[in-house]
Coordinates of C-alpha atoms in Angstrom, one line a residue:
M1 CA -17.6 -11.6 -5.0
T2 CA -19.8 -9.9 -7.6
D3 CA -18.0 -7.5 -9.3
K4 CA -14.7 -8.1 -10.5
I5 CA -14.0 -4.9 -11.4
R6 CA -13.6 -0.8 -9.1
T7 CA -12.6 1.7 -9.6
I8 CA -10.8 4.8 -8.5
S9 CA -11.2 8.3 -10.0
G10 CA -13.7 7.1 -12.6
K11 CA -11.0 4.4 -13.7
T12 CA -12.6 1.2 -13.6
L13 CA -9.7 -0.8 -12.5
H14 CA -9.1 -4.7 -11.3
P15 CA -9.4 -4.5 -7.4
V16 CA -5.7 -6.0 -7.3
G17 CA -2.8 -3.7 -7.9
L18 CA 0.6 -3.8 -7.9
G19 CA 2.6 -1.9 -5.2
C20 CA 6.2 -1.7 -6.4
M21 CA 8.7 -0.9 -4.3
N22 CA 9.9 -3.6 -3.4
L23 CA 11.2 -3.9 -6.5
S24 CA 13.9 -1.2 -6.0
W25 CA 13.9 -0.9 -1.5
A26 CA 12.9 -1.5 1.5
Y27 CA 13.1 -5.4 1.8
G28 CA 16.8 -6.2 1.5
T29 CA 18.1 -6.5 -1.7
P30 CA 16.0 -6.0 -4.9
P31 CA 16.1 -7.7 -7.6
S32 CA 17.8 -7.3 -10.4
H33 CA 17.1 -4.3 -13.3
E34 CA 16.4 -7.2 -15.1
D35 CA 14.3 -8.6 -13.3
G36 CA 12.2 -6.0 -12.5
I37 CA 12.0 -5.2 -16.2
K38 CA 10.7 -8.7 -17.1
L39 CA 8.1 -8.5 -13.3
L40 CA 6.1 -5.3 -14.1
N41 CA 5.3 -6.6 -18.2
R42 CA 4.3 -10.0 -16.9
A43 CA 2.2 -7.6 -14.7
L44 CA 0.2 -6.3 -17.7
D45 CA 0.5 -9.2 -19.1
L46 CA -1.4 -11.2 -16.7
G47 CA -4.3 -8.0 -16.3
Y48 CA -2.8 -5.6 -13.9
N49 CA -3.6 -1.8 -14.7
H50 CA -2.9 -0.2 -11.4
L51 CA 0.3 0.1 -10.2
D52 CA 1.8 1.8 -7.1
T53 CA 4.6 3.8 -6.4
A54 CA 6.8 6.7 -5.0
R55 CA 9.3 9.1 -4.6
I56 CA 10.9 7.1 -1.7
Y57 CA 11.4 4.7 -3.1
G58 CA 15.0 3.8 -3.7
G59 CA 14.9 7.8 -4.1
G60 CA 13.5 7.6 -7.2
K61 CA 14.0 5.0 -8.5
N62 CA 11.0 3.1 -8.4
E63 CA 9.7 5.6 -10.7
A64 CA 12.1 5.4 -13.0
L65 CA 12.4 1.8 -13.2
I66 CA 8.9 2.1 -13.6
G67 CA 9.1 4.6 -17.1
E68 CA 12.0 2.6 -18.7
A69 CA 10.0 -1.1 -18.2
L70 CA 6.9 -0.1 -19.7
K71 CA 8.3 2.9 -21.7
G72 CA 5.5 2.0 -24.6
R73 CA 3.0 0.7 -22.7
R74 CA 1.2 3.3 -20.5
N75 CA -2.3 3.3 -21.6
E76 CA -2.0 0.5 -20.5
F77 CA -2.5 1.1 -16.8
F78 CA -3.7 3.0 -14.1
L79 CA -0.6 4.9 -12.2
A80 CA 0.2 6.4 -8.7
S81 CA 3.0 7.8 -7.4
K82 CA 3.6 10.3 -4.4
C83 CA 5.8 12.5 -2.4
G84 CA 5.8 14.6 0.9
I85 CA 8.8 11.9 2.8
V86 CA 11.6 13.6 2.2
V87 CA 15.2 11.5 3.0
D88 CA 18.2 13.5 1.9
G89 CA 21.2 13.3 4.3
P90 CA 20.5 15.0 7.0
K91 CA 17.4 16.1 5.9
R92 CA 14.8 13.6 6.5
G93 CA 11.0 14.3 7.7
V94 CA 7.8 15.3 5.5
D95 CA 7.3 18.6 3.1
C96 CA 4.3 18.4 1.7
S97 CA 4.2 22.8 1.2
P98 CA 3.1 23.7 -2.5
D99 CA 6.0 24.7 -3.3
A100 CA 7.8 21.0 -2.8
I101 CA 4.8 19.1 -4.1
D102 CA 5.2 21.0 -7.2
Q103 CA 8.5 20.5 -7.4
A104 CA 8.1 16.7 -7.0
I105 CA 5.3 16.3 -9.6
D106 CA 7.6 17.4 -11.7
E107 CA 10.3 15.6 -11.4
S108 CA 8.2 13.0 -10.9
L109 CA 6.6 13.1 -14.3
R110 CA 10.2 13.3 -15.9
L111 CA 11.6 9.9 -13.5
L112 CA 8.1 8.3 -15.2
G113 CA 8.2 9.4 -18.9
T114 CA 5.0 11.3 -19.1
D115 CA 3.3 13.5 -18.9
H116 CA 0.8 12.7 -16.8
I117 CA 0.6 10.7 -14.1
D118 CA -3.5 8.8 -12.2
L119 CA -2.9 9.6 -8.7
Y120 CA -0.3 11.4 -6.8
Y121 CA -0.5 11.0 -3.1
M122 CA 0.6 12.7 -0.2
H123 CA 2.4 10.2 1.2
R124 CA 1.8 11.5 4.6
F125 CA 0.4 14.3 6.5
D126 CA 2.4 17.5 7.1
P127 CA 1.4 19.4 10.1
K128 CA 3.2 22.4 9.2
V129 CA 1.2 23.5 6.0
G130 CA -2.5 24.4 6.1
I131 CA -4.3 21.0 3.8
S132 CA -6.1 24.1 2.1
D133 CA -3.0 25.0 1.0
S134 CA -1.6 21.3 0.0
V135 CA -4.6 20.1 -1.8
G136 CA -4.8 24.1 -3.4
A137 CA -1.2 23.0 -4.7
L138 CA -2.5 19.4 -6.4
A139 CA -6.4 20.8 -7.7
G140 CA -3.5 23.6 -9.2
A141 CA -1.5 20.0 -10.6
I142 CA -4.9 18.5 -11.7
E143 CA -6.1 21.9 -13.7
A144 CA -3.0 22.1 -15.6
G145 CA -3.1 18.5 -16.6
K146 CA -0.4 16.6 -15.1
I147 CA -2.3 14.5 -12.5
G148 CA -5.8 12.9 -12.8
A149 CA -6.9 12.8 -8.8
Y150 CA -4.9 13.4 -5.6
G151 CA -4.7 11.0 -2.4
V152 CA -3.6 11.0 1.0
S153 CA -1.5 8.4 2.5
E154 CA -1.5 7.2 6.6
W155 CA -4.6 10.6 7.3
S156 CA -6.6 10.9 9.8
A157 CA -10.5 11.1 8.8
A158 CA -10.8 14.2 10.2
H159 CA -8.0 15.8 7.9
I160 CA -9.3 13.0 5.0
R161 CA -12.4 15.4 5.4
E162 CA -11.0 18.4 5.9
A163 CA -8.9 17.7 2.5
H164 CA -12.5 16.8 0.3
S165 CA -14.5 19.5 1.5
V166 CA -11.6 21.4 -0.4
H167 CA -10.7 19.0 -3.4
P168 CA -12.5 15.7 -3.8
V169 CA -10.7 13.1 -2.5
G170 CA -9.4 10.7 -5.4
A171 CA -7.6 7.8 -2.7
V172 CA -6.6 7.3 0.1
Q173 CA -4.3 4.8 1.1
T174 CA -3.3 3.0 4.2
E175 CA -2.3 -0.1 6.0
Y176 CA -4.6 -2.7 6.1
S177 CA -4.1 -6.1 6.6
L178 CA -5.6 -8.9 9.2
W179 CA -3.0 -7.9 10.9
T180 CA -3.3 -4.6 11.2
R181 CA -6.2 -2.1 11.7
N182 CA -6.2 0.5 12.6
V183 CA -8.3 1.8 9.4
E184 CA -11.1 0.3 11.0
L185 CA -11.8 3.0 13.6
A186 CA -12.8 5.9 11.2
V187 CA -11.1 5.2 8.0
L188 CA -12.7 2.5 6.1
G189 CA -15.8 4.2 7.8
T190 CA -15.7 8.0 6.2
C191 CA -14.5 6.6 2.9
R192 CA -17.5 4.5 2.4
E193 CA -19.5 8.0 3.3
L194 CA -17.4 10.0 1.3
G195 CA -17.4 7.8 -2.4
V196 CA -13.5 7.8 -1.4
P197 CA -11.7 4.4 -2.9
L198 CA -9.9 3.1 0.6
V199 CA -6.6 1.5 -1.2
A200 CA -4.7 -1.5 1.3
F201 CA -0.6 -1.4 1.2
S202 CA 0.9 -4.4 3.0
P203 CA -2.3 -6.2 2.8
V204 CA -0.4 -9.7 3.4
G205 CA 0.7 -8.3 6.9
R206 CA 4.3 -7.2 4.6
G207 CA 4.9 -10.7 4.0
A208 CA 4.8 -12.1 7.1
L209 CA 1.2 -14.1 6.2
G210 CA 2.0 -15.6 3.5
G211 CA 3.6 -18.2 5.3
V212 CA 6.9 -18.5 3.7
L213 CA 8.9 -16.0 6.7
R214 CA 10.0 -18.8 9.5
D215 CA 13.2 -16.8 11.1
P216 CA 13.1 -12.6 10.4
S217 CA 16.8 -12.9 12.6
T218 CA 17.6 -14.0 8.8
L219 CA 16.8 -10.9 6.9
E220 CA 18.9 -8.3 5.7
E221 CA 19.9 -5.1 7.8
S222 CA 18.4 -2.9 5.0
D223 CA 15.3 -4.7 5.3
L224 CA 12.7 -2.7 6.8
R225 CA 11.0 -5.6 9.2
T226 CA 14.0 -6.0 11.4
K227 CA 12.7 -2.4 13.0
M228 CA 9.6 -3.6 13.5
P229 CA 8.1 -4.9 16.9
R230 CA 6.0 -7.7 15.3
F231 CA 9.2 -9.5 14.0
N232 CA 12.0 -9.9 16.5
A233 CA 12.0 -11.8 18.9
E234 CA 10.1 -11.1 21.5
N235 CA 6.9 -10.2 19.4
W236 CA 7.7 -13.4 16.8
P237 CA 7.2 -16.8 18.4
H238 CA 3.8 -15.8 18.8
N239 CA 2.8 -14.2 15.6
L240 CA 4.5 -17.0 14.1
A241 CA 2.0 -19.9 16.1
L242 CA -0.9 -17.5 14.4
I243 CA 1.1 -17.9 11.1
E244 CA 1.2 -20.9 11.4
S245 CA -2.2 -21.8 12.0
F246 CA -3.4 -19.1 9.3
V247 CA -1.7 -21.5 6.9
A248 CA -3.5 -24.5 7.9
L249 CA -6.3 -22.9 7.0
A250 CA -5.6 -21.9 3.8
E251 CA -4.5 -24.7 2.5
E252 CA -7.6 -26.9 3.7
A253 CA -9.5 -24.3 1.7
G254 CA -7.8 -24.5 -1.2
V255 CA -5.6 -21.3 -1.6
T256 CA -2.7 -19.2 -1.1
P257 CA -1.9 -17.8 2.6
G258 CA -1.7 -15.1 1.2
Q259 CA -4.5 -15.8 -1.3
L260 CA -6.9 -15.4 1.7
A261 CA -5.1 -12.9 3.1
L262 CA -6.1 -10.2 0.3
A263 CA -9.2 -11.7 -0.2
W264 CA -10.2 -11.0 3.5
V265 CA -9.0 -7.0 2.9
L266 CA -11.3 -7.0 -0.5
S267 CA -14.0 -8.9 1.2
R268 CA -14.5 -5.4 4.2
G269 CA -16.0 -3.4 1.4
D270 CA -16.7 -3.0 -2.2
H271 CA -14.6 0.6 -2.7
V272 CA -11.1 -1.2 -0.8
H273 CA -8.7 -2.1 -3.2
V274 CA -5.5 -4.1 -2.7
I275 CA -1.9 -3.1 -3.9
P276 CA 0.2 -6.5 -2.2
G277 CA 4.0 -6.3 -3.6
T278 CA 6.2 -8.8 -4.5
T279 CA 9.3 -10.2 -6.5
S280 CA 7.9 -13.2 -7.4
L281 CA 6.2 -14.3 -10.7
Q282 CA 4.9 -17.0 -8.8
H283 CA 3.5 -15.3 -6.2
L284 CA 2.7 -12.3 -8.9
G285 CA 0.5 -14.0 -10.6
D286 CA -1.8 -15.9 -7.2
N287 CA -2.2 -12.4 -6.0
H288 CA -3.4 -11.8 -9.1
A289 CA -6.2 -14.5 -8.3
A290 CA -7.6 -13.8 -5.0
W291 CA -10.1 -11.8 -6.3
D292 CA -11.2 -14.9 -8.6
L293 CA -12.0 -17.4 -5.9
P294 CA -15.1 -18.2 -4.5
L295 CA -13.5 -18.3 -1.0
P296 CA -16.8 -18.9 1.6
E297 CA -17.8 -16.2 4.5
E298 CA -16.9 -19.3 6.9
V299 CA -13.7 -19.0 5.2
L300 CA -12.7 -15.1 5.6
S301 CA -15.0 -14.9 9.5
A302 CA -12.9 -17.8 10.5
A303 CA -9.5 -15.7 9.5
D304 CA -10.8 -12.7 10.6
A305 CA -11.1 -14.2 14.6
L306 CA -7.2 -15.9 14.1
I307 CA -5.3 -12.9 13.3
N308 CA -6.6 -9.1 14.8
E309 CA -5.6 -6.6 17.1
D310 CA -6.4 -8.9 20.2
T311 CA -4.5 -11.2 19.1
V312 CA -1.3 -10.1 17.1
A313 CA 1.7 -8.7 19.6
G314 CA 2.9 -5.8 18.4
H315 CA 3.1 -2.2 17.6
R316 CA 2.8 -2.7 13.6
Y317 CA 5.9 0.6 13.4
H318 CA 8.7 1.1 15.8
E319 CA 8.8 4.1 18.5
A320 CA 11.0 6.4 16.0
I321 CA 8.1 5.7 12.8
R322 CA 5.1 6.4 15.1
P323 CA 4.4 9.9 15.4
T324 CA 4.6 10.6 11.5
I325 CA 1.7 8.4 11.7
D326 CA -1.6 9.9 11.5
T327 CA -4.4 7.7 11.0
E328 CA -6.1 7.0 14.0
E329 CA -4.5 4.4 16.6
F330 CA -5.8 1.7 18.9
E331 CA -5.5 2.2 22.3
P332 CA -2.4 0.6 24.3
A333 CA -3.5 -3.1 25.9

């Protein structure tokens, strides 16, 4: 890897950013408030300069944590957040109407303790609202100086193109890892063609490719992975066998499995960024260092052949979630 930085919205960034979700939500009991603050500050000390959060992460708790933890260090990092997913008691769904976007931006600014968010995503596609209306609201926020750019998350290539024709898209965020390749159907190439950065979330397969998780039945009930088919009793034994071979490949190459997983995603194009999340200070450092590791092409190719859409067992989401995903899907085998 020759270029040491990549860009989003004209800002030069380290290609390994930090996904902050699991400091507040999603993978079982989050770390203590104090440990979350410690990890965020350590991230900046290590050189992370791209932090990613969203309103849904703990119902605003994650945005508030970042605002508190990094008060006084706001000029050291590129800040991304998201709106659109609504989880309010019985009210659940996606709302990217202009009014909802305007209100969400103001609340995010308040929680984050800042007057400017560098990148603000629509977290999911809202088929009830015209793309020009949603993008128009975000363009208005850019003009007002509240956000620097807008992005979209888990959108199809066709809808990305439509949004981009209304106002240039600052970034597209979607799941991308060795075992989740949906973006390769259309979105990866579309982003390259349009000059739009692709930000990969869950680049270590929701932790599975890190090689630490052995038995998903030990996960807390509140852990999202307990509802994901790849971690269930039917599919996990097959996937674990793949992961064990992957761990051996990484060890032979002298890197951690997580580093190999990140390096593979980053090798997919010079417009690709990764935002792995972690609650471990050790993994925080390992992940950031993945960009500087000289991995031979044959190692990346071996990883590519070992774990992919054809070899992994199970869908990435359970059936109730799948209709909310706009990104192109592989045809069932």
